[in-house]
Structure formats: C-alpha cells, structure tokens
Short mmCIF file of C-alpha atoms in Angstrom, two decimals:
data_model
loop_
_atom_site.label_atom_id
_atom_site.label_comp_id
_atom_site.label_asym_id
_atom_site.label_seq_id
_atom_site.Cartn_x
_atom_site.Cartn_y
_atom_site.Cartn_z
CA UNK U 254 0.00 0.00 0.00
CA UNK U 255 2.85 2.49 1.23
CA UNK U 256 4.52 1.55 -2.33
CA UNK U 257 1.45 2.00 -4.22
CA UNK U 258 0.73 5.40 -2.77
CA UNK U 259 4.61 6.89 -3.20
CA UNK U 260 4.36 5.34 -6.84
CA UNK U 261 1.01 7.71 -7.22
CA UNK U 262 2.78 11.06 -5.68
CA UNK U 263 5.94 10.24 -7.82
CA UNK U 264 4.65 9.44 -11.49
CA UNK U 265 6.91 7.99 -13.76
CA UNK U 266 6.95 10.32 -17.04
CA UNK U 267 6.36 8.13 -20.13
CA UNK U 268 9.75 7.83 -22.25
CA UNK U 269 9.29 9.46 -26.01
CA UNK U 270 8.63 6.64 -29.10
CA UNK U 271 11.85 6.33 -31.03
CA UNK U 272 10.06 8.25 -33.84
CA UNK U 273 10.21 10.96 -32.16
CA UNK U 274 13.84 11.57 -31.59
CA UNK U 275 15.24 10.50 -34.72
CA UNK U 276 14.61 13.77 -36.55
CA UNK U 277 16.91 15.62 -33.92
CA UNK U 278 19.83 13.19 -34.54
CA UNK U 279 20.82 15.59 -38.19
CA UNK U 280 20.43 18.84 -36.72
CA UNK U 281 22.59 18.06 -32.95
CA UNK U 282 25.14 16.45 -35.36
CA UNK U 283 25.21 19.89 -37.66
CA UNK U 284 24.98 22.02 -34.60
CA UNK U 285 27.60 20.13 -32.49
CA UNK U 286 30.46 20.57 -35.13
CA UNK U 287 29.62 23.87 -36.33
CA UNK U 288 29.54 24.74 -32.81
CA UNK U 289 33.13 23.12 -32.25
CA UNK U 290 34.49 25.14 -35.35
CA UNK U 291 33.58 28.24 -34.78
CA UNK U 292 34.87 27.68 -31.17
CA UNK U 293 38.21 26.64 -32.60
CA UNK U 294 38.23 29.54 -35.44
CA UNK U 295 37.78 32.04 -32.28
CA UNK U 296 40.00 30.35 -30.26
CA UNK U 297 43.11 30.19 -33.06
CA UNK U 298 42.67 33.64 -34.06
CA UNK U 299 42.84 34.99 -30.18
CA UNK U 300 45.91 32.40 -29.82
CA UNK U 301 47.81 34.31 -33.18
CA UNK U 302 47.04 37.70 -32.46
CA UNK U 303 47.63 37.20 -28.65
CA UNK U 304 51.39 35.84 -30.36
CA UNK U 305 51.14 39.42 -32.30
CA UNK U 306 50.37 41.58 -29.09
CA UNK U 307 52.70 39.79 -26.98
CA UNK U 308 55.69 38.27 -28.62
CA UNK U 309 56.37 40.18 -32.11
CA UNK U 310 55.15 43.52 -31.46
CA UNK U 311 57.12 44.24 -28.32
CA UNK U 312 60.40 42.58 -29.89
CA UNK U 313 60.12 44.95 -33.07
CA UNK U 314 59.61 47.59 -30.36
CA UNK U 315 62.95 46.56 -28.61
CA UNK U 316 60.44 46.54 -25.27
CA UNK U 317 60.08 43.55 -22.73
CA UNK U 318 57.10 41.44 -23.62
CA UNK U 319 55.75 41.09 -20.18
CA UNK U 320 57.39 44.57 -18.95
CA UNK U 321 55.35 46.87 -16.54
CA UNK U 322 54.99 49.02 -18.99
CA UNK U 323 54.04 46.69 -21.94
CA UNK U 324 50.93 45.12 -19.43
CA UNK U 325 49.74 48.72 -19.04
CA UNK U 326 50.09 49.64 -22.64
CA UNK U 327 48.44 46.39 -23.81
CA UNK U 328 45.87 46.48 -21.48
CA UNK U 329 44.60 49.77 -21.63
CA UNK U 330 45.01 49.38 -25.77
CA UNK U 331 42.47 46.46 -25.52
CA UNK U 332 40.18 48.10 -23.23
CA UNK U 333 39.90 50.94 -26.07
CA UNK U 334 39.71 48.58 -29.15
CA UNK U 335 36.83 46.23 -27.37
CA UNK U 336 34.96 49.68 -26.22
CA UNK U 337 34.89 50.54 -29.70
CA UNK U 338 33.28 47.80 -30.37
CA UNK U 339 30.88 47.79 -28.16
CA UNK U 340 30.27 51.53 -28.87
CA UNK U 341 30.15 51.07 -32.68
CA UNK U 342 28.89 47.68 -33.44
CA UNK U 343 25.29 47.04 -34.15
CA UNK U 344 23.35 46.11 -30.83
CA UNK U 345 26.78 47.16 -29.07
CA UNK U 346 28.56 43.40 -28.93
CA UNK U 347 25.62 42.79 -26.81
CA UNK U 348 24.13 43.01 -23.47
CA UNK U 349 26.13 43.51 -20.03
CA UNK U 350 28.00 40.73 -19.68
CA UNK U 351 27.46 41.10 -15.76
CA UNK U 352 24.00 39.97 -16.56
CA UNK U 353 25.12 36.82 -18.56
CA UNK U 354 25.82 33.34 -17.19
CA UNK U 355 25.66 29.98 -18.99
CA UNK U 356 22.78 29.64 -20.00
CA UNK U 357 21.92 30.08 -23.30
CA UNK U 358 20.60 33.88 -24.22
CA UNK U 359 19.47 34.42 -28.10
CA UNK U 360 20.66 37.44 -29.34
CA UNK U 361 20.04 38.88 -32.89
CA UNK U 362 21.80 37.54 -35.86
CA UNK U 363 23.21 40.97 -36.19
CA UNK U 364 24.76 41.50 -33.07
CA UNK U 365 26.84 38.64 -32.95
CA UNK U 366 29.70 39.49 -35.16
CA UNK U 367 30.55 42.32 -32.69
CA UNK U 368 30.46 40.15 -30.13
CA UNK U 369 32.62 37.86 -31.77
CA UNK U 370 34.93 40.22 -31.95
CA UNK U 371 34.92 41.45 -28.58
CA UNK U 372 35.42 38.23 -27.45
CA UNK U 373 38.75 37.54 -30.06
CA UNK U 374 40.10 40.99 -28.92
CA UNK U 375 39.37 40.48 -25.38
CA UNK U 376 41.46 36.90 -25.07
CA UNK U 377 44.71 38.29 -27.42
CA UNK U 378 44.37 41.24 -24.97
CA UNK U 379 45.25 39.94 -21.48
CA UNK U 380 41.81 40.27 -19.45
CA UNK U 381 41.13 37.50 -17.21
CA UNK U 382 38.02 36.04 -18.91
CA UNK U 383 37.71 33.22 -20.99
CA UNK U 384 35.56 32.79 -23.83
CA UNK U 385 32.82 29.91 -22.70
CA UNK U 386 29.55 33.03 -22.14
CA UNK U 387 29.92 34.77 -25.42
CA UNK U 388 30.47 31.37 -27.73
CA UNK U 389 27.49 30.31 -25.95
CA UNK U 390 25.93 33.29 -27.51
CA UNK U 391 27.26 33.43 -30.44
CA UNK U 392 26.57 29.73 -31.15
CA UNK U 393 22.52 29.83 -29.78
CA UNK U 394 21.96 32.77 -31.99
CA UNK U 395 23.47 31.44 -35.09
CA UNK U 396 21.78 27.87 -34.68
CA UNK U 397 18.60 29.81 -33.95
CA UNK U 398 19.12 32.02 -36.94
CA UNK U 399 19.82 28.90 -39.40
CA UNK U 400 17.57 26.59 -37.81
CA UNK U 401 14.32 28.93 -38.72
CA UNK U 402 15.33 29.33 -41.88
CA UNK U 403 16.62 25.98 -43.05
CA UNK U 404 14.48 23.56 -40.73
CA UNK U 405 11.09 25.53 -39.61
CA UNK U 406 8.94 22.58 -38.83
CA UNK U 407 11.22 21.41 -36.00
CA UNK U 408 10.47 24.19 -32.21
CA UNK U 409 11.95 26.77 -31.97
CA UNK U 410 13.65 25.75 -28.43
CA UNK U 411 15.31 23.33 -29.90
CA UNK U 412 18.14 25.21 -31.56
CA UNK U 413 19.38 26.84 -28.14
CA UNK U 414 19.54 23.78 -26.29
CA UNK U 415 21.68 22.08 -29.08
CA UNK U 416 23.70 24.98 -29.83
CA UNK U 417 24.60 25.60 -25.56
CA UNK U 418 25.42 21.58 -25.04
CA UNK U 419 28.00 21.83 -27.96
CA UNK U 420 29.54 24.78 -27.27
CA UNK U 421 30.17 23.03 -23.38
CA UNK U 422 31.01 20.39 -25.18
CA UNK U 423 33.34 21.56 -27.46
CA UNK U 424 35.03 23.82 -24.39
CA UNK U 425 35.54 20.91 -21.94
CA UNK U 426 36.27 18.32 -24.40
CA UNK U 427 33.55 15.90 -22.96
CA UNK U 428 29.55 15.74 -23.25
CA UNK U 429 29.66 15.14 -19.60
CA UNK U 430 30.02 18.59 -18.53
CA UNK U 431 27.01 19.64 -21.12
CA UNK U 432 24.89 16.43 -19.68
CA UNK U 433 25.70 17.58 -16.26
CA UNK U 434 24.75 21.53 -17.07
CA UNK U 435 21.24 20.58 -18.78
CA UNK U 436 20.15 18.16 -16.11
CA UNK U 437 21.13 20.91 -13.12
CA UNK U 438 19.31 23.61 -15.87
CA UNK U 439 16.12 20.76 -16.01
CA UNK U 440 15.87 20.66 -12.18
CA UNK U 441 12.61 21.71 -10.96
CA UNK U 442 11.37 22.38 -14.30
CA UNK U 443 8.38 20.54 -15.73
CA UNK U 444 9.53 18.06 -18.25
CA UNK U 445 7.81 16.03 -21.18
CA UNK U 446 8.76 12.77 -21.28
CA UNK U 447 11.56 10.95 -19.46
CA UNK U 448 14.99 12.81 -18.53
CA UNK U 449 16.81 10.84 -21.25
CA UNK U 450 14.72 11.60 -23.77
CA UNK U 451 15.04 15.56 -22.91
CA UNK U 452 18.96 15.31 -23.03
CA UNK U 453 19.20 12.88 -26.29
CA UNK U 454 19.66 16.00 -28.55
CA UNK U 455 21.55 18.33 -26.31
CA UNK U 456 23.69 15.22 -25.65
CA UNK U 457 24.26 14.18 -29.21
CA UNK U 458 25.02 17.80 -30.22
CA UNK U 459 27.61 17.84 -26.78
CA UNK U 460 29.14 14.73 -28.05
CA UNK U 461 29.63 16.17 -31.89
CA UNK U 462 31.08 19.48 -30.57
CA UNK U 463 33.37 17.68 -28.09
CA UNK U 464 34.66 14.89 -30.54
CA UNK U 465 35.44 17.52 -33.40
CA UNK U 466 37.43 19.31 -31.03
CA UNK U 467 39.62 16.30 -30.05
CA UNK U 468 40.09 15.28 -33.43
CA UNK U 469 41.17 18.87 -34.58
CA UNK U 470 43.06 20.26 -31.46
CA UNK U 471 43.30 17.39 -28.83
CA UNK U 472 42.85 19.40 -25.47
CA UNK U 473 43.10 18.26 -22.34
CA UNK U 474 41.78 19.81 -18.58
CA UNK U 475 44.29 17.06 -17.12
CA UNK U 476 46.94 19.45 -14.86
CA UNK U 477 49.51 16.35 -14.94
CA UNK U 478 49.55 16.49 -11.28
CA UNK U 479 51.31 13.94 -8.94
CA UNK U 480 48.91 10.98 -8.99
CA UNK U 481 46.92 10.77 -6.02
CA UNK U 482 46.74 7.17 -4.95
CA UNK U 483 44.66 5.35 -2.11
CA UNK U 484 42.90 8.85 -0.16
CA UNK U 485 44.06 9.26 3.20
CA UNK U 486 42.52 10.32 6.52
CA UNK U 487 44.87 14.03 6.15
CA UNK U 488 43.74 14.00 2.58
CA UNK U 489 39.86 14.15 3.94
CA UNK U 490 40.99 16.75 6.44
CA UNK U 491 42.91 19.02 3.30
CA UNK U 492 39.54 19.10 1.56
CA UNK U 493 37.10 20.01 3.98
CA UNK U 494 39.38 22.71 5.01
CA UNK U 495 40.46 23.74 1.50
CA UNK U 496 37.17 23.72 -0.20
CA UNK U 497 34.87 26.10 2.30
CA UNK U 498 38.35 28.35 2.26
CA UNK U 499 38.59 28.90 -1.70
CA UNK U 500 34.10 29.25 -1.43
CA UNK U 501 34.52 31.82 1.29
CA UNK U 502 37.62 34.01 -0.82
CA UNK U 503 35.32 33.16 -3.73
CA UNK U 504 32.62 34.97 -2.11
CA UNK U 505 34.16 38.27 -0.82
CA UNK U 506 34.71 38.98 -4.58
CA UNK U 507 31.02 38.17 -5.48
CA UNK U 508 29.94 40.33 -2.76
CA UNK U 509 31.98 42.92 -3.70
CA UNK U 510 31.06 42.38 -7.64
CA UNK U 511 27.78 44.79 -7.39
CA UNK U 512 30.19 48.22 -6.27
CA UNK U 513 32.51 47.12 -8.45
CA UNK U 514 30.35 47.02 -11.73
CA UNK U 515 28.54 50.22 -10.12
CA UNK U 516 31.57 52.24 -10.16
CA UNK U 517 32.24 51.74 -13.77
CA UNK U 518 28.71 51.57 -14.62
CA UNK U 519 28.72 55.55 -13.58
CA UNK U 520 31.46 56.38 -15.93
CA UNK U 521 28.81 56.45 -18.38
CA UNK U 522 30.27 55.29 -21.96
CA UNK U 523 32.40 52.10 -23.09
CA UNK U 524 34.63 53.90 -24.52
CA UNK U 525 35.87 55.04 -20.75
CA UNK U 526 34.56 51.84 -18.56
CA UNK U 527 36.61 49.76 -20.55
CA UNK U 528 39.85 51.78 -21.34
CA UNK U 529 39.53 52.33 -17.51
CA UNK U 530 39.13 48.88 -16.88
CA UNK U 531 41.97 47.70 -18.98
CA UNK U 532 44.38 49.94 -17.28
CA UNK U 533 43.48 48.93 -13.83
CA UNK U 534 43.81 45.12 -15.44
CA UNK U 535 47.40 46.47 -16.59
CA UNK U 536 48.32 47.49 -12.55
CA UNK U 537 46.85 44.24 -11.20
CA UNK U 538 49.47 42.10 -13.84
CA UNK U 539 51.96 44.45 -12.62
CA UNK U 540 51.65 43.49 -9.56
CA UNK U 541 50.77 39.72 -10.18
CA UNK U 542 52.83 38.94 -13.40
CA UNK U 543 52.04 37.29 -16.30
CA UNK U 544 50.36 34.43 -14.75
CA UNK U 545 47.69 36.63 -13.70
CA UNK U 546 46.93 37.98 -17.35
CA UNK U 547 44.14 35.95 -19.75
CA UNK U 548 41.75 33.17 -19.06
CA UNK U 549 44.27 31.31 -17.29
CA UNK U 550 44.21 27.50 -18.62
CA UNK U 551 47.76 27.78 -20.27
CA UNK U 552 48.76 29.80 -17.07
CA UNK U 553 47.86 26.65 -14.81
CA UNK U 554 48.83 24.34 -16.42
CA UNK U 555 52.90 25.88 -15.56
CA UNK U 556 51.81 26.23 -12.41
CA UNK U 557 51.15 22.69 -12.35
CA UNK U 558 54.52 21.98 -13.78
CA UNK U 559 56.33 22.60 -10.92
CA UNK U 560 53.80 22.97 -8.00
CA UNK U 561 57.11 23.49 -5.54
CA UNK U 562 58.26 26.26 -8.31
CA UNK U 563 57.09 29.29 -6.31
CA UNK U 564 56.23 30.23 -2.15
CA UNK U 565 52.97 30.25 -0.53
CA UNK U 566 53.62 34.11 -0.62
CA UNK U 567 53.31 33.68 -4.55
CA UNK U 568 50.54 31.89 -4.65
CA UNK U 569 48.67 33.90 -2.41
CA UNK U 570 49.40 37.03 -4.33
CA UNK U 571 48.55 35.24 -7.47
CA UNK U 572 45.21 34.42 -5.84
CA UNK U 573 44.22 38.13 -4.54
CA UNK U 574 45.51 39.47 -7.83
CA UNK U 575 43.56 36.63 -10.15
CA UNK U 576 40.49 37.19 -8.31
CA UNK U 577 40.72 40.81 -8.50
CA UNK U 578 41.14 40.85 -11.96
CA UNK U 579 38.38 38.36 -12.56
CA UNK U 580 36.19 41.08 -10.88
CA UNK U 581 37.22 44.10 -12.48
CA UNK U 582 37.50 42.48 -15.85
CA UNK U 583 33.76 41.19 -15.62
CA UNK U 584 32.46 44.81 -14.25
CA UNK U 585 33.68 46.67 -16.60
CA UNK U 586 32.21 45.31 -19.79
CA UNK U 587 34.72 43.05 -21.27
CA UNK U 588 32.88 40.67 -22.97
CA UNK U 589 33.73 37.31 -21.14
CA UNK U 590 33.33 34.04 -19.06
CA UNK U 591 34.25 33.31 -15.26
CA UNK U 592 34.79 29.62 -15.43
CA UNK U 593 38.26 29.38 -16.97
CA UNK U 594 39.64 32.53 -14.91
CA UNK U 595 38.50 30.62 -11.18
CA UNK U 596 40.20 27.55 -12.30
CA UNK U 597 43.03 29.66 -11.97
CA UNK U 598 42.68 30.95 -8.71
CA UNK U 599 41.76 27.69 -7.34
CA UNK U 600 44.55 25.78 -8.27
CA UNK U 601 46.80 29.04 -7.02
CA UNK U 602 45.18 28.80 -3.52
CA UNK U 603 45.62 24.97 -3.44
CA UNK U 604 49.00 25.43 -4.47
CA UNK U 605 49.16 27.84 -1.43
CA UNK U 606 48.19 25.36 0.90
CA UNK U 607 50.27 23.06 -0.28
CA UNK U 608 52.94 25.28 0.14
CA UNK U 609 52.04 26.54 3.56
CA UNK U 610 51.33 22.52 4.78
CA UNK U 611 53.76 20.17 2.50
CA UNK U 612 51.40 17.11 4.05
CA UNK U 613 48.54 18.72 1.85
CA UNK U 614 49.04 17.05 -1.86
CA UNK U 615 49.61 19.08 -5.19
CA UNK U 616 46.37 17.24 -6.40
CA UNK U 617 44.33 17.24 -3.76
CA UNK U 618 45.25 21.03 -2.80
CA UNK U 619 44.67 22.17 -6.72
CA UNK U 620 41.00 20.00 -6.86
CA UNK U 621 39.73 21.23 -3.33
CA UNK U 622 40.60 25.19 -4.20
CA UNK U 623 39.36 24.95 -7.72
CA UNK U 624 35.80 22.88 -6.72
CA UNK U 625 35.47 25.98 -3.77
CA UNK U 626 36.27 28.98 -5.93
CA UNK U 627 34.08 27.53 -9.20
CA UNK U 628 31.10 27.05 -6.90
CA UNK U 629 31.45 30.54 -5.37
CA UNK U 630 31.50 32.55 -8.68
CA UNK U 631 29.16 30.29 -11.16
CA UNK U 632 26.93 28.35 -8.28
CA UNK U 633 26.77 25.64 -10.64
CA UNK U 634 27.82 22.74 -8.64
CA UNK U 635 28.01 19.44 -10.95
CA UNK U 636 30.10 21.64 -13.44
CA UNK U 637 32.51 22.67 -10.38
CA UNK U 638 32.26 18.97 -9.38
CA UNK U 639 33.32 17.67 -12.84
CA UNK U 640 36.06 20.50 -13.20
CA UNK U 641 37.84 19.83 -10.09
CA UNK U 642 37.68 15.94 -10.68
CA UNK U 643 39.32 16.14 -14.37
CA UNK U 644 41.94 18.78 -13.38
CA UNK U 645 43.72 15.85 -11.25
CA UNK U 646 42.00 13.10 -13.38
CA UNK U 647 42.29 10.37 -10.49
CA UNK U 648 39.04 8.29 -9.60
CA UNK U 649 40.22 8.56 -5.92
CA UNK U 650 39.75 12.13 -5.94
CA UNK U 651 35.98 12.08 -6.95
CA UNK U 652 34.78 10.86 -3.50
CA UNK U 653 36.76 13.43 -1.26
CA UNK U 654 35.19 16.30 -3.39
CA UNK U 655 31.50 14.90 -2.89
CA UNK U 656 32.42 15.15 0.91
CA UNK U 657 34.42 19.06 0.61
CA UNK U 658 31.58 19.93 -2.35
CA UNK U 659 29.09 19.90 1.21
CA UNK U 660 30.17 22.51 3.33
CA UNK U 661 31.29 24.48 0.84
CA UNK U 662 27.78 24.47 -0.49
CA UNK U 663 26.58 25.28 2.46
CA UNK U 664 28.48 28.46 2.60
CA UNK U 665 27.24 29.54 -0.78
CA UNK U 666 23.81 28.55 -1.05
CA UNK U 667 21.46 31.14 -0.98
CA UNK U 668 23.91 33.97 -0.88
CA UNK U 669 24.26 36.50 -3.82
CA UNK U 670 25.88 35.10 -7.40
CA UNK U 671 28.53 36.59 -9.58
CA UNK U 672 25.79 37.92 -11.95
CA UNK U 673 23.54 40.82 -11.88
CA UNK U 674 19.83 42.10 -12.91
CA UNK U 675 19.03 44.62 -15.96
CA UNK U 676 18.91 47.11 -12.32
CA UNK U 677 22.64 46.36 -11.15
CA UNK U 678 21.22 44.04 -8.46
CA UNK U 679 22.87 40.38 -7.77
CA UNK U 680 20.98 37.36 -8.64
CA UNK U 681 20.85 34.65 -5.55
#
C-alpha cells in the first residue's frame, strides 16, 4: 500500500517513441560541429594575435614582452579597441555581460559578429576572462538564426539547447560537462517525457562538438599532477578545510562584484569603462605577473609543472591578484566568461596550501581550491564537481570532493551570485 501510494505522488513520465527523436539526430550532429568550429576559429585567431600583441610587437619595439609598462600599454590598448566595439557595433557586442551566465541567451543575428569580436580581442588582450559566455551566444543565436530558416517545422527551443550543449562540449572536451549543465538547468522544471529523452539532442550535439574538437586540437583539462593514490585520513581533512576556504575568498569577490560594476557603470560610456578597466587590469598584472593575465588555462597548467616552483607568498598574491582581476575584468564590460579565470585561482590557492602545509598534496590542494572557488562565482555545482575531478584526473579524488563539495555548499547557497539584474542588483 505504502509503495502503491509513493508510486502515485511520484509518477513515472512516459519515455518518447523512437520516432520521435530520430529527426533531432541531423540537426545536434550539424549544430555540435559547427559549434566546435567556430569555437576553434575564435580560439586560433585569439591564440595568433595574442602571439602578435605579446611576442612580435614588443620585440620589433625593442620593449620587454611582459614589462610593466608593456601590461599597461596592452591592457589599456584592448580596453579601447573592445569599447569601440561595443560603442560602434550594431546592438553594441551585446548586453552587459554582468548579466550573462551559462545559460543560453538568443541574441540577434546581427549583433553577434561584434560580439565575436569582442570576445577575439578580449582573449589576445590579457583580461582574465575566458571565452565559454559569449560562444554560448554566439553559437545559440546562429543555430537559432539557421535553424528557422533551413528547418522551420522542427520548435523553436530546440536550436538553443543544441547549440549551448555543444559549445560546453566543445570547451571541456567531454559531453559530460554539457549532460551535467542541462540536467542541473532541467531541475525543478516541468519536463515532457523521461529525462533521457530531454537530453538525447543536447547530448548528441555535446558529443559532436566535443569529438570535433579532439580530433582537430586534442585538449586536455588534465593538470599532470602527482597521482593521487589510495585517499588518506589528512587527505579528507585538506579538503574540507580547502574547499569552504577557496568558497569563502570566492565569495568576498562576489559580494563585492555589485560596487565594483557600479563604479564603472557611472562612468557612463564604453569607450571610458573599458579603457579604464583595462588599465586597472594592466596594474593588477603588474603586480601579479604574467600568470595573472588571460583566461588562465595555459597559465595553470605551468603552475602545475612545478607545483614546488614558487612560495605560498606567490601563490597567495597570485590568488588576490587573479580574483581581483576576474572582478574588475567582468564589471567593466569586457565581454567574457568566469569559469576558466576561477580555475586559476583555485589551483593558485591549493597550491598555497600546499605550500604553507607540505602534508597537503599538489592534487588534492589544486582540486579542493578549484571545486570551492568555481562554486562561489558560477553556483553551478556538478560543473565545479566535474572540473575539479578532471583537473587531477584520479578516480580517488571524486569521492573526497563529494564530501568538501558539502560545506562548501553550504556556505554559498542562498547567498548573492557573480551575476547581476538589468537594475545592477545580484541574482541569488
């Protein structure tokens, strides 16, 4: 009877006839490698002109490439190229990027070539964003765009779904990250039909976009940490201290993300908020160093290298400087994502730790800070789960980051994101 009745408050949702999702199998294929190019086109031209900006021009010059005086110049120079942009271009490169997270937003077919632009300019440049929020754009409105006019009988939702699972898929290099995204999106949300059959397009399109950019580019999110064998009782103990740490340090920049963006918001015009912005990104490399300039993947990854290679003094200032920049360079205007940036400062602060207690491992240190700081800023917790666990790619790892992932939720949940209203006011 007790069965009977739970079975009646907890319906089962039919699954959908095969017939029905055949005809999305085409378009998710088309979607998930167009989505994967155009990820890679952006991505190579950021890499050559970033070679340009950083490497020829100052050589011809006869200046330092990562001189004082080089970061400010570049800097500032990029803050006035991408606020042209966003001055001139139709539908100005689009909205506030304060206001934009990961899900997927549909913006006009002719507003995404500025944006595409601000996005290239913005990663040769130096600001600490990467480029996961505006490829999601860019991608949802040209799949939108295409699909309407090429396939009309199939909904009209369709084509943002598809187009926002490749584009994760194509960034992380897996479907899993786009699966795990769309089922935390689906949460709470009425759904037709079972789960499965609501991800079977999103997924397909994920696993296009993700296996066209292994075949063309081959990334990897693996740091090439010390493997972490059989977890230990200290190892437990690292996490659960590491993890609400990074959350809490995470959080005194969201907090502080709403004055920040309000400050520049009063100077008016893009072509000051972002010049301004750019030079105060300049100072804060100054004062960090190179590590501290772009999205921060490549950055890491040399970090991880030689995780004994600089003092817990380093790392902290890394942090603090990383996290400041993340701020300022997602207040201003610069059009940008948050994900790529905090992987940054996590693995800094777990290198810190590590540093500070040698008994604290590289990869347990690097996972703990970077699950802590990703679930401060995006509040997305499978995708900080997943991140964390491939950073250090060790199956032993997974379970001690279910346990840290706890508290540290518990210090976030509820509180203010890293993402604003049309008003200036943060989303919780």
């Amino acid at each position: 009877m007790a069965q009977d009745t739970a079975q009646q408050a907890l319906p089962i949702p039919p699954s959908a006839p095969a017939r029905a999702l055949l005809p999305m199998i085409l378009p998710a294929l088309v979607v998930g490698v167009g989505s994967s190019l155009l990820f890679l086109l952006v991505s190579s031209l950021a890499e050559r002109l970033q070679h340009v900006l950083w490497n020829n021009l100052p050589d011809a010059l006869g200046i330092g490439r990562y001189s004082v005086l080089w970061m400010l110049v570049m800097l500032t120079a990029t803050g006035i190229a991408v606020g042209l942009v966003v001055w001139k271009a139709p539908g100005h490169a689009g909205p506030d990027p304060a206001a934009l997270g990961l899900e997927a937003v549909a913006m006009p077919p002719a507003v995404l070539p500025g944006l595409a632009l601000a996005t290239v300019l913005m990663l040769a440049g130096g600001p600490s964003l990467g480029p996961e929020s505006p490829l999601i754009a860019v991608n949802v409105g040209l799949a939108l765009w295409l699909g309407r006019l090429t396939v009309p009988r199939l909904p009209g939702s369709l084509w943002p779904a598809l187009a926002d699972a490749a584009t994760l898929g194509a960034l992380f290099g897996t479907p899993v990250a786009a699966a795990l995204v769309i089922s935390e999106a689906l949460a709470g949300k009425p759904l037709k039909g079972a789960l499965w059959d609501n991800l079977f397009g999103p997924l397909m399109a994920a696993g296009a976009g993700s296996m066209t950019t292994a075949l063309v580019a081959r990334p990897t999110l693996d740091l090439g940490l010390p493997a972490l064998g059989h977890p230990h009782w200290p190892d437990l103990l690292a996490v659960l201290v590491i993890a609400p740490a990074a959350a809490l340090l995470g959080m005194c920049a969201v907090h502080a993300f709403p004055y920040v963006h309000g400050a520049f918001r009063r100077l008016g015009h893009p072509m000051v908020t972002l010049p301004v912005g750019g030079l105060a990104l300049g100072l804060l490399g100054a004062l960090g160093g190179r590590l501290t300039l772009f999205k921060g993947l490549d950055e890491v990854a040399e970090l991880a290298k030689d995780p004994s290679g600089w003092s817990a003094g380093q790392y902290a200032v890394m942090t603090v400087v990383k996290l400041a920049a993340l701020t300022v360079a997602s207040a201003c205007g610069f059009r940008g994502g948050r994900i790529f940036p905090s992987v940054f400062i996590g693995a800094a602060f777990g290198l810190c730790a590590h540093a500070l207690v040698p008994a604290v491992q590289p990869s347990v240190g690097v996972a703990a800070g970077v699950l802590g700081m990703l679930l401060a800023i995006t509040r997305q917790g499978w995708v900080s789960l997943f991140t964390a666990a491939v950073l250090v790619a060790s199956p032993s790892i997974i379970a001690l980051l279910c346990m840290a992932s706890l508290p540290a939720w518990l210090l976030v949940t509820g509180r203010p994101r890293m993402q604003l209203r049309a008003d200036g006011t943060a989303l919780r």
